[in-house]
Amino acid sequence: MTNLKVLLLLPVPLFLFGCGENYNPPASAAAYYYRSPVKRLSDIGRVAIIELSNDSSYPQISTDVTKLLYQELQKKQVFGLTLVHQNDPAWRSLQLDVTSRYTPEQLLAIRSALKCDAVLIGTVTQYQPYPHIVIGLRMKLLDLNDGQLLWALEQIWDGADKATELRIKNYFKSQIFSDSAPLSEQLFTVSSIKFIKFVASEAAGTL
């Protein structure tokens, strides 16, 4: 796949969604990511999803991506979820940088403040709505008991990429829409919210 950038990468087969109406990303969708080989995600009690930080020049994009990612993760029902906005007093009081390595004391403080067992943090690394939509994400899931990395993904989705266009069509076919005309498929490459939903579904599919 072109326009693919990855870090912290380990080839791991994708696990498919259990519900028929959900999108099952092909192995090429996000085949390079890291997931802990020694810890089961289903053993996590509750995960706090921190609103993604934003390296793009579009302030609203991180809020939109976080919201739709939260919805897609809810569908998987792997663990309990709590959505935490960047301006949430509990999170702001910790005064933590999402790129930092956390000390045992900081891990305990996060767990106590957010009442969770793991935290999902990350950044919208890139976003452009035109001439074609491009979204870049960097995310990681940390175990607050010991600070170990449970999952990580860094990738760029480019709406002009042919492989991405094919996956968008497959994603569209898996959804329930009243209008099944071909024009509706094209909306995923021109509608930011629809494209973000597709991206969130693929990202969630690697967990």
PDB file of C-alpha atoms in Angstrom:
ATOM      1  CA  MET A   1       0.000   0.000   0.000  1.00  0.00           C
ATOM      2  CA  THR A   2       1.376   3.378  -0.876  1.00  0.00           C
ATOM      3  CA  ASN A   3       1.494   6.332   1.493  1.00  0.00           C
ATOM      4  CA  LEU A   4       1.893   4.031   4.481  1.00  0.00           C
ATOM      5  CA  LYS A   5       4.095   5.091   7.336  1.00  0.00           C
ATOM      6  CA  VAL A   6       4.544   2.878  10.373  1.00  0.00           C
ATOM      7  CA  LEU A   7       6.486   2.846  13.640  1.00  0.00           C
ATOM      8  CA  LEU A   8       6.626   0.366  16.526  1.00  0.00           C
ATOM      9  CA  LEU A   9       5.592  -2.218  13.991  1.00  0.00           C
ATOM     10  CA  LEU A  10       5.141  -5.957  14.236  1.00  0.00           C
ATOM     11  CA  PRO A  11       3.250  -7.994  11.624  1.00  0.00           C
ATOM     12  CA  VAL A  12       0.277  -9.604  13.332  1.00  0.00           C
ATOM     13  CA  PRO A  13      -2.815 -11.128  11.683  1.00  0.00           C
ATOM     14  CA  LEU A  14      -5.943  -9.012  12.004  1.00  0.00           C
ATOM     15  CA  PHE A  15      -8.723 -10.257  14.245  1.00  0.00           C
ATOM     16  CA  LEU A  16     -12.111  -9.812  12.624  1.00  0.00           C
ATOM     17  CA  PHE A  17     -15.215  -8.288  14.137  1.00  0.00           C
ATOM     18  CA  GLY A  18     -17.775 -10.679  15.528  1.00  0.00           C
ATOM     19  CA  CYS A  19     -20.951  -8.970  14.258  1.00  0.00           C
ATOM     20  CA  GLY A  20     -21.996  -9.442  10.647  1.00  0.00           C
ATOM     21  CA  GLU A  21     -22.877  -5.792  10.089  1.00  0.00           C
ATOM     22  CA  ASN A  22     -19.432  -4.584  11.144  1.00  0.00           C
ATOM     23  CA  TYR A  23     -16.598  -4.002   8.713  1.00  0.00           C
ATOM     24  CA  ASN A  24     -13.912  -6.702   8.572  1.00  0.00           C
ATOM     25  CA  PRO A  25     -10.727  -5.000   7.366  1.00  0.00           C
ATOM     26  CA  PRO A  26      -8.570  -7.100   5.030  1.00  0.00           C
ATOM     27  CA  ALA A  27      -5.090  -7.992   6.203  1.00  0.00           C
ATOM     28  CA  SER A  28      -3.623  -5.268   3.995  1.00  0.00           C
ATOM     29  CA  ALA A  29      -5.644  -2.548   5.737  1.00  0.00           C
ATOM     30  CA  ALA A  30      -3.418  -2.108   8.758  1.00  0.00           C
ATOM     31  CA  ALA A  31      -1.315  -5.259   8.821  1.00  0.00           C
ATOM     32  CA  TYR A  32       1.578  -3.548  10.547  1.00  0.00           C
ATOM     33  CA  TYR A  33       0.962  -2.670  14.172  1.00  0.00           C
ATOM     34  CA  TYR A  34       2.073  -3.834  17.569  1.00  0.00           C
ATOM     35  CA  ARG A  35       0.058  -5.842  20.038  1.00  0.00           C
ATOM     36  CA  SER A  36       1.532  -7.371  23.168  1.00  0.00           C
ATOM     37  CA  PRO A  37       2.193 -11.093  22.700  1.00  0.00           C
ATOM     38  CA  VAL A  38       2.024 -11.758  26.446  1.00  0.00           C
ATOM     39  CA  LYS A  39      -1.035  -9.788  27.583  1.00  0.00           C
ATOM     40  CA  ARG A  40      -4.646 -10.323  26.549  1.00  0.00           C
ATOM     41  CA  LEU A  41      -6.611  -7.162  25.885  1.00  0.00           C
ATOM     42  CA  SER A  42      -9.750  -8.888  27.131  1.00  0.00           C
ATOM     43  CA  ASP A  43      -8.166  -9.013  30.601  1.00  0.00           C
ATOM     44  CA  ILE A  44      -8.207  -5.208  30.832  1.00  0.00           C
ATOM     45  CA  GLY A  45     -11.032  -3.955  32.995  1.00  0.00           C
ATOM     46  CA  ARG A  46     -11.501  -0.398  31.715  1.00  0.00           C
ATOM     47  CA  VAL A  47      -9.676   1.798  29.212  1.00  0.00           C
ATOM     48  CA  ALA A  48      -9.720   5.589  29.222  1.00  0.00           C
ATOM     49  CA  ILE A  49      -9.514   7.030  25.710  1.00  0.00           C
ATOM     50  CA  ILE A  50      -7.884  10.419  25.938  1.00  0.00           C
ATOM     51  CA  GLU A  51      -8.939  12.865  23.247  1.00  0.00           C
ATOM     52  CA  LEU A  52      -6.160  12.775  20.681  1.00  0.00           C
ATOM     53  CA  SER A  53      -3.766  15.655  20.469  1.00  0.00           C
ATOM     54  CA  ASN A  54      -3.487  17.437  17.132  1.00  0.00           C
ATOM     55  CA  ASP A  55      -0.472  18.183  14.959  1.00  0.00           C
ATOM     56  CA  SER A  56      -2.608  19.364  12.039  1.00  0.00           C
ATOM     57  CA  SER A  57      -3.896  22.870  11.354  1.00  0.00           C
ATOM     58  CA  TYR A  58      -7.541  21.781  11.743  1.00  0.00           C
ATOM     59  CA  PRO A  59      -8.523  22.065  15.450  1.00  0.00           C
ATOM     60  CA  GLN A  60     -11.762  20.055  15.190  1.00  0.00           C
ATOM     61  CA  ILE A  61     -10.251  16.964  13.585  1.00  0.00           C
ATOM     62  CA  SER A  62      -8.870  15.431  16.792  1.00  0.00           C
ATOM     63  CA  THR A  63     -12.286  15.680  18.463  1.00  0.00           C
ATOM     64  CA  ASP A  64     -14.006  14.045  15.488  1.00  0.00           C
ATOM     65  CA  VAL A  65     -11.475  11.220  15.211  1.00  0.00           C
ATOM     66  CA  THR A  66     -11.589  10.501  18.941  1.00  0.00           C
ATOM     67  CA  LYS A  67     -15.386  10.402  19.004  1.00  0.00           C
ATOM     68  CA  LEU A  68     -15.656   7.977  16.090  1.00  0.00           C
ATOM     69  CA  LEU A  69     -12.797   5.815  17.347  1.00  0.00           C
ATOM     70  CA  TYR A  70     -14.597   5.559  20.681  1.00  0.00           C
ATOM     71  CA  GLN A  71     -17.768   4.436  18.890  1.00  0.00           C
ATOM     72  CA  GLU A  72     -15.927   1.803  16.853  1.00  0.00           C
ATOM     73  CA  LEU A  73     -14.168   0.424  19.933  1.00  0.00           C
ATOM     74  CA  GLN A  74     -17.493   0.191  21.726  1.00  0.00           C
ATOM     75  CA  LYS A  75     -18.716  -2.135  18.987  1.00  0.00           C
ATOM     76  CA  LYS A  76     -15.852  -4.537  19.661  1.00  0.00           C
ATOM     77  CA  GLN A  77     -16.743  -4.881  23.372  1.00  0.00           C
ATOM     78  CA  VAL A  78     -13.216  -5.995  24.281  1.00  0.00           C
ATOM     79  CA  PHE A  79     -13.040  -3.863  27.434  1.00  0.00           C
ATOM     80  CA  GLY A  80     -14.927  -1.115  29.207  1.00  0.00           C
ATOM     81  CA  LEU A  81     -14.427   2.383  27.823  1.00  0.00           C
ATOM     82  CA  THR A  82     -14.338   5.915  29.179  1.00  0.00           C
ATOM     83  CA  LEU A  83     -13.951   8.937  26.914  1.00  0.00           C
ATOM     84  CA  VAL A  84     -11.819  11.710  28.410  1.00  0.00           C
ATOM     85  CA  HIS A  85     -11.534  15.092  26.701  1.00  0.00           C
ATOM     86  CA  GLN A  86      -8.279  17.031  26.763  1.00  0.00           C
ATOM     87  CA  ASN A  87      -9.940  19.775  28.835  1.00  0.00           C
ATOM     88  CA  ASP A  88     -11.319  17.332  31.403  1.00  0.00           C
ATOM     89  CA  PRO A  89     -10.230  18.569  34.868  1.00  0.00           C
ATOM     90  CA  ALA A  90      -9.166  15.061  35.929  1.00  0.00           C
ATOM     91  CA  TRP A  91      -6.806  14.748  32.945  1.00  0.00           C
ATOM     92  CA  ARG A  92      -5.554  18.333  32.981  1.00  0.00           C
ATOM     93  CA  SER A  93      -4.709  18.099  36.669  1.00  0.00           C
ATOM     94  CA  LEU A  94      -2.161  15.378  35.861  1.00  0.00           C
ATOM     95  CA  GLN A  95      -0.199  17.771  33.588  1.00  0.00           C
ATOM     96  CA  LEU A  96       1.167  14.912  31.511  1.00  0.00           C
ATOM     97  CA  ASP A  97       2.587  14.979  28.004  1.00  0.00           C
ATOM     98  CA  VAL A  98       1.219  12.126  25.885  1.00  0.00           C
ATOM     99  CA  THR A  99       4.675  11.581  24.390  1.00  0.00           C
ATOM    100  CA  SER A 100       6.357  11.122  27.773  1.00  0.00           C
ATOM    101  CA  ARG A 101       7.427   7.939  29.497  1.00  0.00           C
ATOM    102  CA  TYR A 102       5.470   7.684  32.723  1.00  0.00           C
ATOM    103  CA  THR A 103       6.943   6.933  36.120  1.00  0.00           C
ATOM    104  CA  PRO A 104       5.237   4.409  38.454  1.00  0.00           C
ATOM    105  CA  GLU A 105       3.922   7.363  40.449  1.00  0.00           C
ATOM    106  CA  GLN A 106       2.407   8.952  37.337  1.00  0.00           C
ATOM    107  CA  LEU A 107       0.822   5.664  36.276  1.00  0.00           C
ATOM    108  CA  LEU A 108      -0.788   5.357  39.684  1.00  0.00           C
ATOM    109  CA  ALA A 109      -1.995   8.962  39.487  1.00  0.00           C
ATOM    110  CA  ILE A 110      -3.602   8.368  36.069  1.00  0.00           C
ATOM    111  CA  ARG A 111      -5.282   5.204  37.270  1.00  0.00           C
ATOM    112  CA  SER A 112      -6.624   6.928  40.349  1.00  0.00           C
ATOM    113  CA  ALA A 113      -7.776  10.097  38.595  1.00  0.00           C
ATOM    114  CA  LEU A 114      -9.438   8.418  35.620  1.00  0.00           C
ATOM    115  CA  LYS A 115     -10.509   5.200  37.365  1.00  0.00           C
ATOM    116  CA  CYS A 116      -9.190   2.952  34.638  1.00  0.00           C
ATOM    117  CA  ASP A 117      -6.731   0.102  34.117  1.00  0.00           C
ATOM    118  CA  ALA A 118      -5.222   1.264  30.824  1.00  0.00           C
ATOM    119  CA  VAL A 119      -5.076   4.467  28.830  1.00  0.00           C
ATOM    120  CA  LEU A 120      -5.228   5.012  25.061  1.00  0.00           C
ATOM    121  CA  ILE A 121      -3.368   8.127  23.995  1.00  0.00           C
ATOM    122  CA  GLY A 122      -2.202   9.473  20.673  1.00  0.00           C
ATOM    123  CA  THR A 123      -2.050  12.194  18.055  1.00  0.00           C
ATOM    124  CA  VAL A 124      -3.595  13.136  14.752  1.00  0.00           C
ATOM    125  CA  THR A 125      -0.274  13.506  12.981  1.00  0.00           C
ATOM    126  CA  GLN A 126      -1.667  14.743   9.676  1.00  0.00           C
ATOM    127  CA  TYR A 127      -4.949  15.863   8.160  1.00  0.00           C
ATOM    128  CA  GLN A 128      -5.864  17.448   4.856  1.00  0.00           C
ATOM    129  CA  PRO A 129      -9.431  17.610   3.501  1.00  0.00           C
ATOM    130  CA  TYR A 130      -8.450  18.446  -0.086  1.00  0.00           C
ATOM    131  CA  PRO A 131      -7.538  17.922  -2.892  1.00  0.00           C
ATOM    132  CA  HIS A 132      -8.151  14.471  -1.392  1.00  0.00           C
ATOM    133  CA  ILE A 133      -8.586  13.421   2.226  1.00  0.00           C
ATOM    134  CA  VAL A 134      -5.513  12.303   4.150  1.00  0.00           C
ATOM    135  CA  ILE A 135      -5.484  11.338   7.835  1.00  0.00           C
ATOM    136  CA  GLY A 136      -2.467  10.240   9.867  1.00  0.00           C
ATOM    137  CA  LEU A 137      -2.727   8.696  13.340  1.00  0.00           C
ATOM    138  CA  ARG A 138      -0.241   7.669  16.009  1.00  0.00           C
ATOM    139  CA  MET A 139      -1.732   5.846  19.003  1.00  0.00           C
ATOM    140  CA  LYS A 140      -0.722   3.579  21.858  1.00  0.00           C
ATOM    141  CA  LEU A 141      -2.440   1.706  24.649  1.00  0.00           C
ATOM    142  CA  LEU A 142      -0.602   1.561  27.977  1.00  0.00           C
ATOM    143  CA  ASP A 143      -1.174  -0.793  30.899  1.00  0.00           C
ATOM    144  CA  LEU A 144      -1.344   1.434  33.985  1.00  0.00           C
ATOM    145  CA  ASN A 145      -0.310  -1.406  36.268  1.00  0.00           C
ATOM    146  CA  ASP A 146       3.228  -1.610  34.924  1.00  0.00           C
ATOM    147  CA  GLY A 147       3.464   0.903  32.071  1.00  0.00           C
ATOM    148  CA  GLN A 148       3.848  -1.828  29.447  1.00  0.00           C
ATOM    149  CA  LEU A 149       2.782  -1.173  25.878  1.00  0.00           C
ATOM    150  CA  LEU A 150      -0.319  -3.212  25.015  1.00  0.00           C
ATOM    151  CA  TRP A 151      -0.938  -1.955  21.483  1.00  0.00           C
ATOM    152  CA  ALA A 152       0.387   0.683  19.094  1.00  0.00           C
ATOM    153  CA  LEU A 153      -0.366   1.871  15.579  1.00  0.00           C
ATOM    154  CA  GLU A 154       1.012   4.585  13.331  1.00  0.00           C
ATOM    155  CA  GLN A 155      -0.397   4.963   9.845  1.00  0.00           C
ATOM    156  CA  ILE A 156      -1.525   7.383   7.154  1.00  0.00           C
ATOM    157  CA  TRP A 157      -4.744   6.832   5.212  1.00  0.00           C
ATOM    158  CA  ASP A 158      -4.768   8.543   1.817  1.00  0.00           C
ATOM    159  CA  GLY A 159      -8.105   8.770  -0.009  1.00  0.00           C
ATOM    160  CA  ALA A 160      -6.308   8.895  -3.362  1.00  0.00           C
ATOM    161  CA  ASP A 161      -4.577   5.567  -2.792  1.00  0.00           C
ATOM    162  CA  LYS A 162      -6.111   2.803  -4.944  1.00  0.00           C
ATOM    163  CA  ALA A 163      -5.879   0.141  -2.240  1.00  0.00           C
ATOM    164  CA  THR A 164      -7.586   2.492   0.203  1.00  0.00           C
ATOM    165  CA  GLU A 165     -10.328   3.208  -2.331  1.00  0.00           C
ATOM    166  CA  LEU A 166     -10.991  -0.531  -2.658  1.00  0.00           C
ATOM    167  CA  ARG A 167     -11.215  -0.975   1.118  1.00  0.00           C
ATOM    168  CA  ILE A 168     -13.598   1.989   1.320  1.00  0.00           C
ATOM    169  CA  LYS A 169     -15.874   0.247  -1.181  1.00  0.00           C
ATOM    170  CA  ASN A 170     -15.760  -2.964   0.876  1.00  0.00           C
ATOM    171  CA  TYR A 171     -16.470  -0.982   4.002  1.00  0.00           C
ATOM    172  CA  PHE A 172     -19.405   0.729   2.340  1.00  0.00           C
ATOM    173  CA  LYS A 173     -20.881  -2.596   1.264  1.00  0.00           C
ATOM    174  CA  SER A 174     -20.754  -3.843   4.860  1.00  0.00           C
ATOM    175  CA  GLN A 175     -22.807  -0.891   6.131  1.00  0.00           C
ATOM    176  CA  ILE A 176     -26.569  -0.482   6.051  1.00  0.00           C
ATOM    177  CA  PHE A 177     -27.611   2.549   3.994  1.00  0.00           C
ATOM    178  CA  SER A 178     -30.948   3.436   2.450  1.00  0.00           C
ATOM    179  CA  ASP A 179     -29.178   4.714  -0.674  1.00  0.00           C
ATOM    180  CA  SER A 180     -26.917   2.119  -2.260  1.00  0.00           C
ATOM    181  CA  ALA A 181     -26.126   4.097  -5.395  1.00  0.00           C
ATOM    182  CA  PRO A 182     -22.456   4.196  -6.495  1.00  0.00           C
ATOM    183  CA  LEU A 183     -22.354   7.921  -5.733  1.00  0.00           C
ATOM    184  CA  SER A 184     -22.725   7.115  -2.033  1.00  0.00           C
ATOM    185  CA  GLU A 185     -19.469   5.160  -2.125  1.00  0.00           C
ATOM    186  CA  GLN A 186     -17.687   8.215  -3.477  1.00  0.00           C
ATOM    187  CA  LEU A 187     -18.803  10.205  -0.444  1.00  0.00           C
ATOM    188  CA  PHE A 188     -16.271   8.318   1.655  1.00  0.00           C
ATOM    189  CA  THR A 189     -13.440   9.969  -0.228  1.00  0.00           C
ATOM    190  CA  VAL A 190     -14.946  13.458  -0.122  1.00  0.00           C
ATOM    191  CA  SER A 191     -16.848  13.498   3.190  1.00  0.00           C
ATOM    192  CA  SER A 192     -14.506  13.990   6.138  1.00  0.00           C
ATOM    193  CA  ILE A 193     -16.828  12.418   8.715  1.00  0.00           C
ATOM    194  CA  LYS A 194     -17.490   9.332   6.581  1.00  0.00           C
ATOM    195  CA  PHE A 195     -13.788   8.928   5.830  1.00  0.00           C
ATOM    196  CA  ILE A 196     -12.908   9.310   9.520  1.00  0.00           C
ATOM    197  CA  LYS A 197     -15.471   6.634  10.385  1.00  0.00           C
ATOM    198  CA  PHE A 198     -13.793   4.304   7.899  1.00  0.00           C
ATOM    199  CA  VAL A 199     -10.370   5.084   9.396  1.00  0.00           C
ATOM    200  CA  ALA A 200     -11.646   4.537  12.947  1.00  0.00           C
ATOM    201  CA  SER A 201     -13.127   1.187  11.933  1.00  0.00           C
ATOM    202  CA  GLU A 202      -9.841   0.011  10.462  1.00  0.00           C
ATOM    203  CA  ALA A 203      -7.832   1.187  13.475  1.00  0.00           C
ATOM    204  CA  ALA A 204     -10.229  -0.499  15.892  1.00  0.00           C
ATOM    205  CA  GLY A 205      -9.999  -3.664  13.816  1.00  0.00           C
ATOM    206  CA  THR A 206      -6.363  -4.156  14.846  1.00  0.00           C
ATOM    207  CA  LEU A 207      -7.182  -4.394  18.541  1.00  0.00           C
TER     208      LEU A 207
END
